[in-house]
Backbone as CSV, one residue per row, in Angstrom:
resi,resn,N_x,N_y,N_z,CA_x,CA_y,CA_z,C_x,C_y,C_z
1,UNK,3.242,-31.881,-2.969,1.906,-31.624,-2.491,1.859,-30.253,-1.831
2,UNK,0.610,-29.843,-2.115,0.620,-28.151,-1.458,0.357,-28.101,-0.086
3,UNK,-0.065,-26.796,0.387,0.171,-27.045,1.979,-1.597,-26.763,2.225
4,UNK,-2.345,-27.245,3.061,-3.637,-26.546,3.387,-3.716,-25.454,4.039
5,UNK,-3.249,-24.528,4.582,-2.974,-23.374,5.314,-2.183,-23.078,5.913
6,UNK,-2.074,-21.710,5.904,-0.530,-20.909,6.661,-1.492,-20.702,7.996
7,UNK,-0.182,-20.835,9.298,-1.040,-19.742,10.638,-0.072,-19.446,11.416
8,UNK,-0.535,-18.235,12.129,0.642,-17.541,12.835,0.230,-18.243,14.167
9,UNK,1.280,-18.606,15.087,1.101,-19.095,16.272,2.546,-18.171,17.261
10,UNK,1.440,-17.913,17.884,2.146,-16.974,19.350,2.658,-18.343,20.438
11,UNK,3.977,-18.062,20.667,4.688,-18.959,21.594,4.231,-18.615,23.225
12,UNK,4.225,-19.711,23.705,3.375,-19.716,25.200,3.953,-18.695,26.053
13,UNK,5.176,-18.111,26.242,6.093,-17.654,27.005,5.959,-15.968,26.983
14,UNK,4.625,-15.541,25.740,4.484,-14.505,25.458,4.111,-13.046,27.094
15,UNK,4.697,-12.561,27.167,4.142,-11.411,27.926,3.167,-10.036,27.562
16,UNK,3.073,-9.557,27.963,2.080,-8.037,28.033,2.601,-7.423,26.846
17,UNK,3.744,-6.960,26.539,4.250,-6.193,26.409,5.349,-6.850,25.175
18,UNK,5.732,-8.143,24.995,6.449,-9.057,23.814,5.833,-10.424,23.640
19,UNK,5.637,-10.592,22.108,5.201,-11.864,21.519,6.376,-11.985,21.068
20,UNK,6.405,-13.745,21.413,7.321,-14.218,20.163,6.053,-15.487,19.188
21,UNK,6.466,-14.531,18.114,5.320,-16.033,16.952,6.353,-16.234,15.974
22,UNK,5.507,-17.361,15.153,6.476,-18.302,14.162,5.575,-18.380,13.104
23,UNK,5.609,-18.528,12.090,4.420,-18.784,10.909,5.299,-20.836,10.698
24,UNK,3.645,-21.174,10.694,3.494,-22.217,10.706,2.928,-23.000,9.395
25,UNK,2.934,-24.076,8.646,2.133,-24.397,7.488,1.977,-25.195,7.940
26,UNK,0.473,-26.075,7.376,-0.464,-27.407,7.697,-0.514,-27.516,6.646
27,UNK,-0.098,-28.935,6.699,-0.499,-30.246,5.553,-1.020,-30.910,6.411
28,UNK,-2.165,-31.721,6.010,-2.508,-32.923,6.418,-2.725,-32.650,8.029
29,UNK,-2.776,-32.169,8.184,-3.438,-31.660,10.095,-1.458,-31.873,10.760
30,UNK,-0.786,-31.769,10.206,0.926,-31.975,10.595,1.353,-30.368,10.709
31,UNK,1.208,-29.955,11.655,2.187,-28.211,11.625,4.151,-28.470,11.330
32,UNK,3.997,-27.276,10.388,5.814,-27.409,10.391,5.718,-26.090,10.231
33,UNK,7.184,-25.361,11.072,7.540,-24.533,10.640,8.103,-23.728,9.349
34,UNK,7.824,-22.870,8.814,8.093,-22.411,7.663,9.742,-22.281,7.174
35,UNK,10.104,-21.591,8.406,11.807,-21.409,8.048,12.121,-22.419,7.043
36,UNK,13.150,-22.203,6.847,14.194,-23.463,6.039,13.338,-24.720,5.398
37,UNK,12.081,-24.683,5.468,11.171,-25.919,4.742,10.408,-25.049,2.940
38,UNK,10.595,-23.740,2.590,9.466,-23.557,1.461,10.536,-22.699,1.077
39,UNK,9.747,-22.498,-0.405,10.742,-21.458,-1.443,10.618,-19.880,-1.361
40,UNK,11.135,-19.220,-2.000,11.374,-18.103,-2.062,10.023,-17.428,-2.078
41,UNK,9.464,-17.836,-3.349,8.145,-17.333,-3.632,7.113,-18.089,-2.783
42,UNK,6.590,-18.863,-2.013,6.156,-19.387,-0.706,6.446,-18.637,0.183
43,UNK,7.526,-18.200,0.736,7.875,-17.002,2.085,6.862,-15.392,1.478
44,UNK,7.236,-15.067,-0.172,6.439,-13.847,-0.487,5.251,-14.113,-0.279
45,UNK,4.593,-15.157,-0.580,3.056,-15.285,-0.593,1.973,-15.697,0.751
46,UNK,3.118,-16.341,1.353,2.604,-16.453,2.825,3.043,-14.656,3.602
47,UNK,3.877,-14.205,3.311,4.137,-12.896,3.544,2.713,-11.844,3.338
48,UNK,2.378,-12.085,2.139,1.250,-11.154,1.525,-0.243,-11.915,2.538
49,UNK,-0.217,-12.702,2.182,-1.207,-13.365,3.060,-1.383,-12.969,4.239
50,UNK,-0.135,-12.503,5.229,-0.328,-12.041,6.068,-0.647,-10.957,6.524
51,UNK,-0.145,-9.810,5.672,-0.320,-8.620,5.661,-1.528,-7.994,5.272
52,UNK,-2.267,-9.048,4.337,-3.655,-8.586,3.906,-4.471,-9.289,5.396
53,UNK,-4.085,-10.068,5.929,-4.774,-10.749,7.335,-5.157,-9.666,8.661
54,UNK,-3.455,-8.972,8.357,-3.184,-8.017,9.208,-4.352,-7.075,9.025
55,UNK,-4.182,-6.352,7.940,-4.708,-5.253,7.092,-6.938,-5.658,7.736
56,UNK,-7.038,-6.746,7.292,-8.641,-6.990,7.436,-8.882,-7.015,9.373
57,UNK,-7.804,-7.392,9.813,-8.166,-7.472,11.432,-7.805,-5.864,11.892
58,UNK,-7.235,-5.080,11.401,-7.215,-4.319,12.502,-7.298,-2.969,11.597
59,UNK,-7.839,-2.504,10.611,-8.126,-1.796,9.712,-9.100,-1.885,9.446
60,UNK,-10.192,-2.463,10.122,-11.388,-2.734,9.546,-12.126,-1.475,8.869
61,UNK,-12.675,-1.622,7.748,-12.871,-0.948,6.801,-12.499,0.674,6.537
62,UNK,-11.002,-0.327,6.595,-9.859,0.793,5.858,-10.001,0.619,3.816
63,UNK,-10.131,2.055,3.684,-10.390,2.243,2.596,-9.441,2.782,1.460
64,UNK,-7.815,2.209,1.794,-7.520,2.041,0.160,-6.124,0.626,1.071
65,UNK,-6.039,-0.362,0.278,-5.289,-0.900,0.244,-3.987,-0.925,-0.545
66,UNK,-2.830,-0.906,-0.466,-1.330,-0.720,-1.780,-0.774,-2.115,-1.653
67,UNK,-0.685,-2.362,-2.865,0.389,-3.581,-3.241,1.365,-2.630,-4.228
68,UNK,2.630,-3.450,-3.957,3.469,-2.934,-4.784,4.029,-4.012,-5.398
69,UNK,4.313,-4.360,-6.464,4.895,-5.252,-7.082,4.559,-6.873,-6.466
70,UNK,2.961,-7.066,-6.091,2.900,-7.724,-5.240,3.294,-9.977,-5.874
71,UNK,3.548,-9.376,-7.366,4.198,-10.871,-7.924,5.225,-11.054,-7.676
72,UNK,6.190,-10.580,-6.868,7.634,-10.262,-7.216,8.060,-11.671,-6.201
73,UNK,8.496,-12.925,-7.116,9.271,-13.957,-6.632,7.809,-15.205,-6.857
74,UNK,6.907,-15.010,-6.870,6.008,-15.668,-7.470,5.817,-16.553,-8.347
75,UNK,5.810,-17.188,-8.425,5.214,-18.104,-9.633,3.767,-18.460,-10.060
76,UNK,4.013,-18.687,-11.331,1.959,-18.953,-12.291,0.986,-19.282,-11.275
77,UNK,1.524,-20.429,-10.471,0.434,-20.886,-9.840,0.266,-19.824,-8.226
78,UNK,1.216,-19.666,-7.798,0.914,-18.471,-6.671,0.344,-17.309,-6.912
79,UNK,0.727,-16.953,-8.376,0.273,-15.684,-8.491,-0.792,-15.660,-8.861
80,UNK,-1.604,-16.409,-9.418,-2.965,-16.802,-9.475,-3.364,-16.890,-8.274
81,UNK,-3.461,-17.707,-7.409,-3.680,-17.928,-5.748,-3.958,-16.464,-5.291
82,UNK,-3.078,-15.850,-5.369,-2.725,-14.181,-4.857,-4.420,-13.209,-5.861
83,UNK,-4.317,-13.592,-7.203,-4.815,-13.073,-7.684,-6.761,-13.160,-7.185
84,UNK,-6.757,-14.308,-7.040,-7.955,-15.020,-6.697,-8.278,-14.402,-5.318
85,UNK,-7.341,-14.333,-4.405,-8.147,-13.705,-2.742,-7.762,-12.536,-3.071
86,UNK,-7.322,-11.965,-3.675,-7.693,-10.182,-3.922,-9.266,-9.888,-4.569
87,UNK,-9.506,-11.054,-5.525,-10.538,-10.613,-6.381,-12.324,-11.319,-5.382
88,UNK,-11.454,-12.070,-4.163,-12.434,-12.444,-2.868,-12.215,-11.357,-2.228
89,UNK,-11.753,-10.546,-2.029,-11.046,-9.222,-1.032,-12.275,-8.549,-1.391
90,UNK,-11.865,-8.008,-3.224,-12.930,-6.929,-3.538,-14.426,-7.007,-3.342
91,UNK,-14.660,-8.808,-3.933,-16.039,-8.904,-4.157,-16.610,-8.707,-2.324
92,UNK,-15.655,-8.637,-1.441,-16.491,-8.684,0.026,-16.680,-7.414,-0.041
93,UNK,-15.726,-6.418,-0.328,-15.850,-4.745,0.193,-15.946,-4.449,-0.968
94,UNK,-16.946,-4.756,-2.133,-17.965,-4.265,-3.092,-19.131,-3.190,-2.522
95,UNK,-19.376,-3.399,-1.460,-20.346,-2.642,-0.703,-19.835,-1.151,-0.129
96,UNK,-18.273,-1.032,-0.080,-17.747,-0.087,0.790,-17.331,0.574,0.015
97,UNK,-18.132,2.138,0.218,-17.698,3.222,-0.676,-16.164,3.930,-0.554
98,UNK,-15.186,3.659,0.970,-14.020,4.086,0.409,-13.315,3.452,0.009
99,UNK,-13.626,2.204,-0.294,-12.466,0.831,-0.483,-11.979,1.408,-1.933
100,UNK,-10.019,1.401,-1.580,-9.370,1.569,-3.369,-8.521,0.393,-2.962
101,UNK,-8.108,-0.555,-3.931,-7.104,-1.657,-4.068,-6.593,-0.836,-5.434
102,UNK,-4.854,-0.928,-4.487,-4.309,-0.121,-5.802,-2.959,-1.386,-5.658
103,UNK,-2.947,-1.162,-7.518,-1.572,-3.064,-7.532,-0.701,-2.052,-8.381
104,UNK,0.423,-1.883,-8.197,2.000,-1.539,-8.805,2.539,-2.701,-9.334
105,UNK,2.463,-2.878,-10.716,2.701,-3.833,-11.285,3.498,-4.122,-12.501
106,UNK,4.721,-4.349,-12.805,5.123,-4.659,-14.188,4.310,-5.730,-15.224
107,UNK,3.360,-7.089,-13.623,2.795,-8.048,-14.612,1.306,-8.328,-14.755
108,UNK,1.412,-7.984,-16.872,-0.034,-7.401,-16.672,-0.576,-8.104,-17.051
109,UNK,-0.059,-9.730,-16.978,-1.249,-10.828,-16.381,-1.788,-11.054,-15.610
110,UNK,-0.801,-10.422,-14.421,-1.290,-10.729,-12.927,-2.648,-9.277,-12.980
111,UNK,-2.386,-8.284,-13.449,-3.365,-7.618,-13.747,-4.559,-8.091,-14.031
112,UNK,-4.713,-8.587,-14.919,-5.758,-9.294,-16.275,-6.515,-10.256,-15.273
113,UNK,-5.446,-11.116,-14.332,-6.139,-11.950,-13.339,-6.900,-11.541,-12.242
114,UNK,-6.517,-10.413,-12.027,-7.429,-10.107,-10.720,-8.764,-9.512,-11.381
115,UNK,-8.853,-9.279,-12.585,-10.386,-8.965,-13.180,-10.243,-7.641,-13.469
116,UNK,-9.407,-6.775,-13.985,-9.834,-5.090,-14.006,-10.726,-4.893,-14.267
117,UNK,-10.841,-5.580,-15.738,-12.556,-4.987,-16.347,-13.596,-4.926,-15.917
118,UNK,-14.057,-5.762,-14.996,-15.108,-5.949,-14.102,-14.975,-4.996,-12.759
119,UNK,-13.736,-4.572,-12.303,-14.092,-3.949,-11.296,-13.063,-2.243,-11.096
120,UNK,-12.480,-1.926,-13.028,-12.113,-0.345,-13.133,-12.537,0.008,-14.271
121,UNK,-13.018,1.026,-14.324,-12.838,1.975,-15.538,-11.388,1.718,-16.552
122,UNK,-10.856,2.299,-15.671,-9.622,2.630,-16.677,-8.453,2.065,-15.815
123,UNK,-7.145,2.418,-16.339,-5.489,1.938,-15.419,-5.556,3.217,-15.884
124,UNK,-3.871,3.416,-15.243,-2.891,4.374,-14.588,-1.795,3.755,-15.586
125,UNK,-0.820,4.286,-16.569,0.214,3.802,-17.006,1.283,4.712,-16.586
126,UNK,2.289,4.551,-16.056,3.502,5.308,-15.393,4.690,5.087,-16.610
127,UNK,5.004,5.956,-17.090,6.288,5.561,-18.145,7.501,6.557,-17.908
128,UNK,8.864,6.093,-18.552,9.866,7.077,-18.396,9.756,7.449,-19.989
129,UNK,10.036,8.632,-20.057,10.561,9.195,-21.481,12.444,8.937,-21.772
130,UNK,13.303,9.544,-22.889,14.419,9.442,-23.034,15.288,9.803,-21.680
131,UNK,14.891,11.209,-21.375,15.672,12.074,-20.365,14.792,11.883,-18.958
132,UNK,14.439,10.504,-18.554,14.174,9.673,-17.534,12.610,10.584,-17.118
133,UNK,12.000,11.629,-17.515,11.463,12.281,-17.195,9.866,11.289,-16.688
134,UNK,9.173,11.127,-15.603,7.507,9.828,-15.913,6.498,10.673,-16.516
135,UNK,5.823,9.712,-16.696,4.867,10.242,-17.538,3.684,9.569,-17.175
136,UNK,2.288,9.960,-17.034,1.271,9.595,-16.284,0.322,9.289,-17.362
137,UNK,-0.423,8.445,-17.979,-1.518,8.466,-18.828,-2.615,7.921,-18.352
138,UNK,-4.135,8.083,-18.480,-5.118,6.831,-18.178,-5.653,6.446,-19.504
139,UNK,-5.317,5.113,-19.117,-5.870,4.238,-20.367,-7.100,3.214,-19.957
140,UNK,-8.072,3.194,-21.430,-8.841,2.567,-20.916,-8.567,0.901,-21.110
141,UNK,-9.283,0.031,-20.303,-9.260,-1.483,-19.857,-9.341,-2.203,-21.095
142,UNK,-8.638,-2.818,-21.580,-8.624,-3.583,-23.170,-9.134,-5.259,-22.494
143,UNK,-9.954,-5.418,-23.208,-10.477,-7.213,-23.046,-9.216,-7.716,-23.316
C-alpha cells in the first residue's frame, strides 16, 4: 500500500540557530519515519518532493527551475507521480513570465510525460561525436 504523504517535522529541542528534522511518511493518519522503512527510489522522490517544496517556499517566483536527471532510481509509477506535479508546477506558474523548468534527461518518456508539446516549442539535444567533442541541436517536439 502507498503512503498518503511525506512531511518534514522539526524536533522539539530545536534552537535559534539549529534544527534537527526527520522526514516522516503517513499512511493511514500512522507517522513513520522514513530511514530504513522505503526504497531507493522512494528516498529520490520524497527527496525531489522536497526540494521542489523548498524551491516554492522560499523562491517565490523564482524563475527558472533545474532538474537533472530527475528519474534517476525511479520507477514507472514514481516517475509518473514526479511527472504529474511538475506538469501541476507549470500549469500554476503558466502566468509567470520568467518561469523556465529545465529537465536533463536520458528518459524520454519521462519527457513525453510531463507534456512538452503542450508547454515547448522545441528540445535541446546534447550529443557526443567520435572524438567526444558535444554537440548542441534544437529539435522540434515530435507527437
Amino acid at each position: 500500500q502507498d503512503i498518503d504523504y511525506i512531511q518534514i517535522k522539526a524536533d522539539a529541542e530545536a534552537t535559534a540557530r539549529s534544527y534537527n528534522y526527520r522526514v516522516v511518511m503517513v499512511n493511514g493518519g500512522v507517522e513513520l519515519d522514513m530511514r530504513g522503512r522505503c526504497s531507493a527510489g522512494q528516498k529520490v522522490l520524497a527527496c525531489l518532493i522536497i526540494r521542489l517544496a523548498l524551491a516554492e517556499t522560499f523562491c517565490l517566483n523564482c524563475g527558472i527551475l533545474a532538474l537533472d536527471e530527475p528519474t534517476t532510481n525511479l520507477d514507472a509509477e514514481n516517475s509518473a507521480s514526479l511527472a504529474d506535479a511538475l506538469r501541476s508546477l507549470m500549469a500554476a506558474r503558466r502566468e509567470q513570465d520568467n518561469f523556465q523548468l529545465i529537465v536533463i534527461t536520458h528518459d524520454e518518456h519521462f519527457a513525453h510525460l510531463i507534456g512538452t508539446r503542450q508547454h515547448a516549442e522545441y528540445l535541446w539535444r546534447i550529443t557526443k561525436d567520435d572524438n567526444q567533442r558535444s554537440h548542441i541541436a534544437q529539435e522540434e517536439i515530435l507527437d
